[in-house]
Coordinates of C-alpha atoms in Angstrom, one line a residue:
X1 CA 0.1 -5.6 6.2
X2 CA 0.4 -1.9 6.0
X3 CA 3.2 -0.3 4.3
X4 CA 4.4 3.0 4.0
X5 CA 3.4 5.5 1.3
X6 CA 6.7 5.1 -1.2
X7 CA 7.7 7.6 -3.5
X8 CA 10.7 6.8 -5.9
X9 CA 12.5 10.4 -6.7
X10 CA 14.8 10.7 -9.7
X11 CA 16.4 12.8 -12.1
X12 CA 17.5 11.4 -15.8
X13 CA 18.5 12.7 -19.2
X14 CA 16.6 12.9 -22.5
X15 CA 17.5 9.1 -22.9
X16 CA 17.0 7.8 -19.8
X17 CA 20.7 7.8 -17.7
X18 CA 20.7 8.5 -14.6
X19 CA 24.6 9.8 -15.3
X20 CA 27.6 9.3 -17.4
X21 CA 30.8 7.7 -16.9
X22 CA 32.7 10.2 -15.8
X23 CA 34.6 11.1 -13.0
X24 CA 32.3 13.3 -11.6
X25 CA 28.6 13.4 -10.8
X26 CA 26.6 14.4 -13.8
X27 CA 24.6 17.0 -12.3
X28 CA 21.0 16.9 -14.2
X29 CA 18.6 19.1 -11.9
X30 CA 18.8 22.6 -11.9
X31 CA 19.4 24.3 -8.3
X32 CA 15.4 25.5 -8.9
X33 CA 14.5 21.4 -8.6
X34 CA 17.0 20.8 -5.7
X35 CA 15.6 22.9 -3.6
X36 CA 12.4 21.0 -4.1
X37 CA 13.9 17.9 -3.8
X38 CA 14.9 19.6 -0.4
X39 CA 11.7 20.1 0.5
X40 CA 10.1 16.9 -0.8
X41 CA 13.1 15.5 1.9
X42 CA 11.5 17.4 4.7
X43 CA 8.2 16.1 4.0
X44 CA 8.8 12.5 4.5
X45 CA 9.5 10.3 7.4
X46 CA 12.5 8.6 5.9
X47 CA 15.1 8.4 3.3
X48 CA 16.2 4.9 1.5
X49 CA 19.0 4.5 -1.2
X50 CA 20.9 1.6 -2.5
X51 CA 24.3 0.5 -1.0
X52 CA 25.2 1.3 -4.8
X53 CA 24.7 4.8 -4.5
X54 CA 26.2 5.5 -1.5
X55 CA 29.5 3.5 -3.0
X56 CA 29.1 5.6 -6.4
X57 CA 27.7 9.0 -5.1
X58 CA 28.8 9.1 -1.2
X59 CA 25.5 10.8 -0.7
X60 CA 24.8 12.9 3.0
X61 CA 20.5 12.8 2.0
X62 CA 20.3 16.4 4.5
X63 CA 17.7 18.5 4.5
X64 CA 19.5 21.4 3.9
X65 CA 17.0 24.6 4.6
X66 CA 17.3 25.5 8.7
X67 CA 13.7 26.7 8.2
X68 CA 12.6 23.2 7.0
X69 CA 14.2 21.7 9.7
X70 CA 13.1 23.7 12.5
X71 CA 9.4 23.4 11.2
X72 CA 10.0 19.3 11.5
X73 CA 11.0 19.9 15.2
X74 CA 8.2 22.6 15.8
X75 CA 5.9 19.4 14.2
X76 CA 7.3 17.0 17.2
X77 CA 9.9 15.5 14.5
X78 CA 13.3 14.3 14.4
X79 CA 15.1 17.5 12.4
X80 CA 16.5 15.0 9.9
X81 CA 14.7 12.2 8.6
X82 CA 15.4 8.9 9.0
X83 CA 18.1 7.7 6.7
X84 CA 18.3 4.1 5.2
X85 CA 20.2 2.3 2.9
X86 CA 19.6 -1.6 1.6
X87 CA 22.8 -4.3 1.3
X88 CA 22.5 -7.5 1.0
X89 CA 26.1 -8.1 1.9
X90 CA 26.6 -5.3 4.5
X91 CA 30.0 -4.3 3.2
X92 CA 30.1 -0.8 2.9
X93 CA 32.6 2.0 3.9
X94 CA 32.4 2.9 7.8
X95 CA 34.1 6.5 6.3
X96 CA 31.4 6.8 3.8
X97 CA 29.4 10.9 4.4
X98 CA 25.8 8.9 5.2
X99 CA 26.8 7.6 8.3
X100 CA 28.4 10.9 9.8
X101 CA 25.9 13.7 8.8
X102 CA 22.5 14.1 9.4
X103 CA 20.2 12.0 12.1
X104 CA 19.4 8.6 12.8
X105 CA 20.6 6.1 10.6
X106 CA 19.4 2.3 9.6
X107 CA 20.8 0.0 7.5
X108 CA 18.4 -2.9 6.1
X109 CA 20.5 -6.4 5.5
X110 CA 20.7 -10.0 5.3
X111 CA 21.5 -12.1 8.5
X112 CA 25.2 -12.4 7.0
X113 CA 25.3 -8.9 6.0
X114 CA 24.5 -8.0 9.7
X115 CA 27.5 -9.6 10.7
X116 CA 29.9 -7.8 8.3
X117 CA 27.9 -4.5 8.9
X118 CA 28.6 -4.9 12.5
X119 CA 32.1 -5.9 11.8
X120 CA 33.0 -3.0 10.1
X121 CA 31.7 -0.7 13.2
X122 CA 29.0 0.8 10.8
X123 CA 27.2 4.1 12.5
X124 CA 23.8 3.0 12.1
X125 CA 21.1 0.9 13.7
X126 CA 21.6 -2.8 11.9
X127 CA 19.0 -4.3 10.9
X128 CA 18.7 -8.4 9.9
X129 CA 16.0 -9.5 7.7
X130 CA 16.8 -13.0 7.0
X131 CA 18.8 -14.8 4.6
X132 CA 18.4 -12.9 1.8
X133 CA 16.8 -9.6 1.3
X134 CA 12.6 -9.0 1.0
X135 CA 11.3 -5.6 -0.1
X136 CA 8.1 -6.0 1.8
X137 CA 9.2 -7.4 4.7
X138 CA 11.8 -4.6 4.5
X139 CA 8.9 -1.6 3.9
X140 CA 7.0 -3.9 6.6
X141 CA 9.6 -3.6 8.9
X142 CA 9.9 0.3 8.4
X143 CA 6.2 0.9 9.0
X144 CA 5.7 -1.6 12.3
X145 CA 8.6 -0.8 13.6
X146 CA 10.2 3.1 12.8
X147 CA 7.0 4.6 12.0
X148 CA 7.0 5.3 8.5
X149 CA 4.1 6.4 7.0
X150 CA 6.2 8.4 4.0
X151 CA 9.3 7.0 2.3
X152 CA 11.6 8.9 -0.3
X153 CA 13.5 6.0 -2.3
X154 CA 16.6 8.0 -4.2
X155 CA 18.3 5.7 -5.8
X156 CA 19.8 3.7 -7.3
X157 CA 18.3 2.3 -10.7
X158 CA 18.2 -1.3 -8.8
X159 CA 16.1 -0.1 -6.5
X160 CA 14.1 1.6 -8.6
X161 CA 13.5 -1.1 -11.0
X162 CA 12.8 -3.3 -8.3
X163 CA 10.1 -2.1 -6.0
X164 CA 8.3 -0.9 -9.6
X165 CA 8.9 -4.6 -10.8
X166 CA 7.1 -5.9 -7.1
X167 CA 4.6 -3.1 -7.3
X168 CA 5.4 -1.8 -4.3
X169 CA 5.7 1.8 -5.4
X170 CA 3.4 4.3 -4.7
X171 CA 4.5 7.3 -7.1
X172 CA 7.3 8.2 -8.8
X173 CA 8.6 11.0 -9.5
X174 CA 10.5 11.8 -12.8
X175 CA 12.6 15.1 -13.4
X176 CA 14.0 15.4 -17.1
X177 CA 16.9 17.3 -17.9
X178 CA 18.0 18.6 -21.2
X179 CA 21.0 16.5 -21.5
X180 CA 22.0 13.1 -24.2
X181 CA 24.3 11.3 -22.4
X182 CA 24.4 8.1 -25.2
X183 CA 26.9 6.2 -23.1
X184 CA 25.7 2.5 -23.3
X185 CA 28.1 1.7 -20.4
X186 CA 26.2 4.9 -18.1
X187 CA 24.0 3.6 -16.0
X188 CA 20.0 3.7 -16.7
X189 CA 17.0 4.2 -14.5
X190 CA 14.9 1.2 -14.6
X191 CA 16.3 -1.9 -16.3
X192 CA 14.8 -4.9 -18.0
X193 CA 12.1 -7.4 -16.7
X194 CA 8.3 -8.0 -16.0
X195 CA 6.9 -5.1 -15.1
X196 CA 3.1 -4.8 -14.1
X197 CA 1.0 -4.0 -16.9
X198 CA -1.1 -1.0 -17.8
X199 CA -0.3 3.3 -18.0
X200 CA 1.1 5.2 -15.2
X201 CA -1.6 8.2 -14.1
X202 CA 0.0 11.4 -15.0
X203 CA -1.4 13.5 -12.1
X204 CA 1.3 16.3 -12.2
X205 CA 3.7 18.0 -15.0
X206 CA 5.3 21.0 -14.2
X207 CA 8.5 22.9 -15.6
X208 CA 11.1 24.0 -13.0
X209 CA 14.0 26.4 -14.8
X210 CA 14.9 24.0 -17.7
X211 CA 13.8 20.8 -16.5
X212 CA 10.6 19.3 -16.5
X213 CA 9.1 17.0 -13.1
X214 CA 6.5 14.2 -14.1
X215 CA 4.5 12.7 -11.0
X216 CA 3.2 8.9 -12.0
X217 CA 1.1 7.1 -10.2
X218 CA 0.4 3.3 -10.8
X219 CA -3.1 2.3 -12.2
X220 CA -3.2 -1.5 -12.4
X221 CA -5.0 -2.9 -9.7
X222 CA -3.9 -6.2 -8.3
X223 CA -4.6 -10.2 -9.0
X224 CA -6.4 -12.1 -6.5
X225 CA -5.3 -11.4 -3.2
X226 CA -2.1 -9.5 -4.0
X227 CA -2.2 -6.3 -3.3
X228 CA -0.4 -3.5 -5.2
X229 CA 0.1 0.6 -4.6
X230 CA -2.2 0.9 -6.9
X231 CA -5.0 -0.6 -5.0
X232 CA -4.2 1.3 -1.9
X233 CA -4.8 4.7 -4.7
X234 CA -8.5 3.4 -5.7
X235 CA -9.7 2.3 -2.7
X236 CA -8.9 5.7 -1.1
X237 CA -10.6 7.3 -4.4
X238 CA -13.8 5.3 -3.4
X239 CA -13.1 6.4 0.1
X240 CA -12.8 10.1 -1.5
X241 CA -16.2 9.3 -2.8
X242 CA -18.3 8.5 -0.1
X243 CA -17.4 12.1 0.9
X244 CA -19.8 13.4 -1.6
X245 CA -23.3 11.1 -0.4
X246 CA -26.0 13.2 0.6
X247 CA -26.1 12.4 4.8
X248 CA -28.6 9.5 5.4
X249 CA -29.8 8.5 9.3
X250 CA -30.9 5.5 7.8
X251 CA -28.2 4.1 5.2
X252 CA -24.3 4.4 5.0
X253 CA -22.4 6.4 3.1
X254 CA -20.4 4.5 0.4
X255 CA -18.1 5.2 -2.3
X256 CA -17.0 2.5 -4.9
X257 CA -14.9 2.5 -8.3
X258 CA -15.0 -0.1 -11.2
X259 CA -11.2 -0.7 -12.3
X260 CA -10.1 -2.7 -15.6
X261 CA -7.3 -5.4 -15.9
X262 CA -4.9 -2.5 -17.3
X263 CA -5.7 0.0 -15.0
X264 CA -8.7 2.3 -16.7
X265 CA -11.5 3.5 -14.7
X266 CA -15.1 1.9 -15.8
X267 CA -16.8 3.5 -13.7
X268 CA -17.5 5.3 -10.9
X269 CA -20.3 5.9 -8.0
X270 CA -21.5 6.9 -4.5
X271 CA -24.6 6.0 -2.5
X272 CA -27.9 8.2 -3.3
X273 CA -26.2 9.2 -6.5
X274 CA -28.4 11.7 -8.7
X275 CA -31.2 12.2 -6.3
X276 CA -31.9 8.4 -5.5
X277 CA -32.6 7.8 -1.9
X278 CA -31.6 4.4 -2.2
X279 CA -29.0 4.0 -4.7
X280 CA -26.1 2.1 -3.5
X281 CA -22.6 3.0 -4.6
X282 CA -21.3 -0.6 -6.1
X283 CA -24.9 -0.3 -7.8
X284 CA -24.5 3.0 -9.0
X285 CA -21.5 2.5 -10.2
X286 CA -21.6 -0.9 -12.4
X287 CA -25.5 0.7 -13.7
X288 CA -22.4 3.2 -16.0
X289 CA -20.9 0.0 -17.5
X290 CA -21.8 -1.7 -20.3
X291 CA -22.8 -5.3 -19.5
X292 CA -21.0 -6.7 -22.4
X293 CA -17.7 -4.9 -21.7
X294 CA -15.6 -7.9 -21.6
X295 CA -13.0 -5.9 -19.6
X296 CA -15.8 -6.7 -16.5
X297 CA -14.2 -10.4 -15.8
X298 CA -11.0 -9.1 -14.5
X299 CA -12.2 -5.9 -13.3
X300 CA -11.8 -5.0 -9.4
X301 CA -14.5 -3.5 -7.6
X302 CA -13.3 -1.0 -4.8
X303 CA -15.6 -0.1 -2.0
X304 CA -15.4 1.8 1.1
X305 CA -18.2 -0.4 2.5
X306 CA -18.1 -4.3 2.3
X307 CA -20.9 -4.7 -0.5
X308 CA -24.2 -5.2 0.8
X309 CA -25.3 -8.9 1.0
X310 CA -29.0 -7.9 1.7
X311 CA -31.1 -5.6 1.2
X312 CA -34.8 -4.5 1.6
X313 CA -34.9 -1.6 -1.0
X314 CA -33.9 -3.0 -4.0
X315 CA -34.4 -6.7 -5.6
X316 CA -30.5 -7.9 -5.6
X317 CA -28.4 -6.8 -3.1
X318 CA -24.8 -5.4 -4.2
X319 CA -22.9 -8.5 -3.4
X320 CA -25.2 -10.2 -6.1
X321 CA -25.1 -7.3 -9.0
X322 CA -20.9 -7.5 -8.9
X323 CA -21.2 -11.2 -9.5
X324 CA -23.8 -11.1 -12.0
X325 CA -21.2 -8.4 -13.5
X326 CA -18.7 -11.0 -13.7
X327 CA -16.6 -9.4 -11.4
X328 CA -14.5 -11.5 -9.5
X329 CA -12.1 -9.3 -7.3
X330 CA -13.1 -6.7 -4.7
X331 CA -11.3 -4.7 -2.6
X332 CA -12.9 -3.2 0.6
X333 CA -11.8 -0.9 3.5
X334 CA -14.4 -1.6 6.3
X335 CA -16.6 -4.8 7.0
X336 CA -20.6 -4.0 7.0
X337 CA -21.1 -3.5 10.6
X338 CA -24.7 -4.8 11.9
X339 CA -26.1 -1.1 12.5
X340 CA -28.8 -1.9 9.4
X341 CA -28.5 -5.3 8.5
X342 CA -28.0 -8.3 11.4
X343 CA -25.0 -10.3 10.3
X344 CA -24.3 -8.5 7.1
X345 CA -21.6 -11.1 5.4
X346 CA -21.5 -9.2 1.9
X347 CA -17.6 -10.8 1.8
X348 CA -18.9 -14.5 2.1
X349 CA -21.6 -13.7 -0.7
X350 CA -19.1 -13.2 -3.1
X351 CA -16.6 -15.7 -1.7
X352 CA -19.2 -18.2 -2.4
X353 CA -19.5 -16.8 -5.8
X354 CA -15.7 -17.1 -6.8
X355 CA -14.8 -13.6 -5.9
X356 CA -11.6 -13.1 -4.7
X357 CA -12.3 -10.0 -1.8
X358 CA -9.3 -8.0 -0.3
X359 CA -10.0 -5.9 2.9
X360 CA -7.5 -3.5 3.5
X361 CA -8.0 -2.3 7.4
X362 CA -5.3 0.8 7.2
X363 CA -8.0 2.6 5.0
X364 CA -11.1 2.1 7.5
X365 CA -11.2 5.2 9.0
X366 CA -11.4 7.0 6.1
X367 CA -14.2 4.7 5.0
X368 CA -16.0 5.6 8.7
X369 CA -15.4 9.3 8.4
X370 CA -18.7 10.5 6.4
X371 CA -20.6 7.8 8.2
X372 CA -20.0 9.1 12.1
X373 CA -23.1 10.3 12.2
X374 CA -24.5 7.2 12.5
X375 CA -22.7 6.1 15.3
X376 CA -23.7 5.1 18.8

């Protein structure tokens, strides 16, 4: 199922708290980075924090710049963002500054939280999940049924360190202050547990005043047919990819990428790469790896076209070249249509084969886009 794009926003000290013990807030970002927190608020569709934080912090999550919020209304959106907290018990203060400022407000529970939620006269739309609380069906729910496409997650260090533990977070984004706090009772960012395997991509660093912001984004593709955020940022690389093909009338335009176990690119490749006429992406891109490369068994293919399972211009078709690869997950955005090939069933090649394949539909346009040429 498609979920929204979820972006976990924080701010922590040299080793790692997210505050002290205190009385007061410990205020880590300097007014510089709140301001671009601000407008990191208007860009999303919603807002989502812990029941935690809104008991320790008694946040309003506003966007605060009038020029921010009259360009979300000139845009044909709400001025304020959707606003969402998570409880699994529902008890939370009916006096509390989230449910009195700002827009439209949700709160995400269990079927017995709903009743205490409801009970307490809570300002906000109440939402039942079931008996006990699911992160996807929760970002599900947001996406089917509010319209989320973008999701700021601020807190708490639970939530956090659970949608990173259930890979369900797209990017994070880290601002370090100069600060020690060295309190072991303080609270942390992420705490322990199984976390998925492999190095975060550093795609931005950037100082703001005298703190620093780190963007991460996951790299460790899936297993089988689970899918993870980081899947959903390599199959719209290979979409990226198909951008580049050199326009055919006669063949598709396909981009495809070659991901480790741990997250490393192998490899990388588009159709009619390097002046072939009849190169096809999955090809072109295992032809860059070695064929001993152990790493290849529990590599992930991504394509923006299912892999071919025939072809007349070559001997093996691309379905056959990822098995022969030892490849046994592939993740696809668009089925082969039967413009070129009757029946095409490049999916059920490799299903036969042992493959594991993964089609993910929310990405098919961008698979179609460099290919509308060929349509009707």
């Amino acid at each position: 199922m498609p979920l929204p794009y979820v972006l976990l926003s924080a701010a922590v000290s040299l080793d790692g708290y997210l505050d002290d013990t205190g009385p007061e807030r410990l205020l880590l970002s300097s007014p510089a980075d709140f301001d671009r927190v601000d407008e990191v608020r208007a860009s999303v569709d919603a807002i989502l924090v812990g029941a935690g934080t809104i008991r320790a912090d008694n946040p309003r999550l506003l966007v605060n710049s009038a020029e921010r919020r009259g360009a979300r209304v000139a845009a044909g959106k709400a001025e304020y963002p959707l606003k969402v907290t998570v409880s699994a018990t529902g008890e939370l203060d009916p006096a509390a500054a989230f449910w009195h400022t700002g827009g439209e407000k949700l709160l995400l529970t269990t079927d017995e939280g709903a009743r205490r939620a409801r009970a307490l006269g809570l300002a906000a739309d109440v939402v039942p999940l079931g008996g006990a609380l699911d992160w996807r069906a929760a970002l599900e729910h947001l996406h089917d049924e509010r319209g989320v496409r973008r999701l700021m997650v601020e807190g708490g260090g639970t939530v956090h360190t659970q949608l990173l533990r259930q890979e369900l977070a797209d990017e994070l984004q880290l601002v370090l202050a100069p600060l020690l706090v060295g309190d072991p009772d303080a609270p942390r960012l992420f705490g322990p547990g199984a976390y998925q395997g492999g190095r975060l991509r550093l795609a931005e660093s950037r100082r703001i005043e005298d703190v620093v912001l780190a963007r991460y984004l996951p790299t460790a593709p899936g297993t089988g047919g689970r899918v993870t955020a980081a899947d959903r940022h390599w199959l719209a690389l290979a979409c990226e990819l198909a951008r580049l093909c050199p326009p055919s009338g006669t063949a598709f335009s396909v981009g495809a990428v070659v991901v480790a176990a741990d997250g490393t690119e192998l490899a990388r490749g588009h159709s009619r790469e390097g002046g072939d006429p009849v190169v096809h992406a999955e090809e072109a891109a295992l032809a860059k790896t070695d064929p001993a490369d152990p790493r290849l068994t529990a590599a992930t293919v991504y394509s923006s076209l299912e892999p071919c399972a025939r072809r007349a211009s070559r001997p093996a078709p691309c379905a056959r070249l990822i098995l022969d690869a030892g490849v046994r997950r592939v993740v696809t955005a668009w089925r082969e249509p039967d413009t070129f090939v009757p029946g095409a069933d490049g999916g059920g090649v490799l299903a036969a084969g042992g493959a594991t394949v993964v089609v993910l539909p929310e990405y098919e346009e961008r698979a179609k886009a460099p290919n509308r040429h060929l349509e009707g």
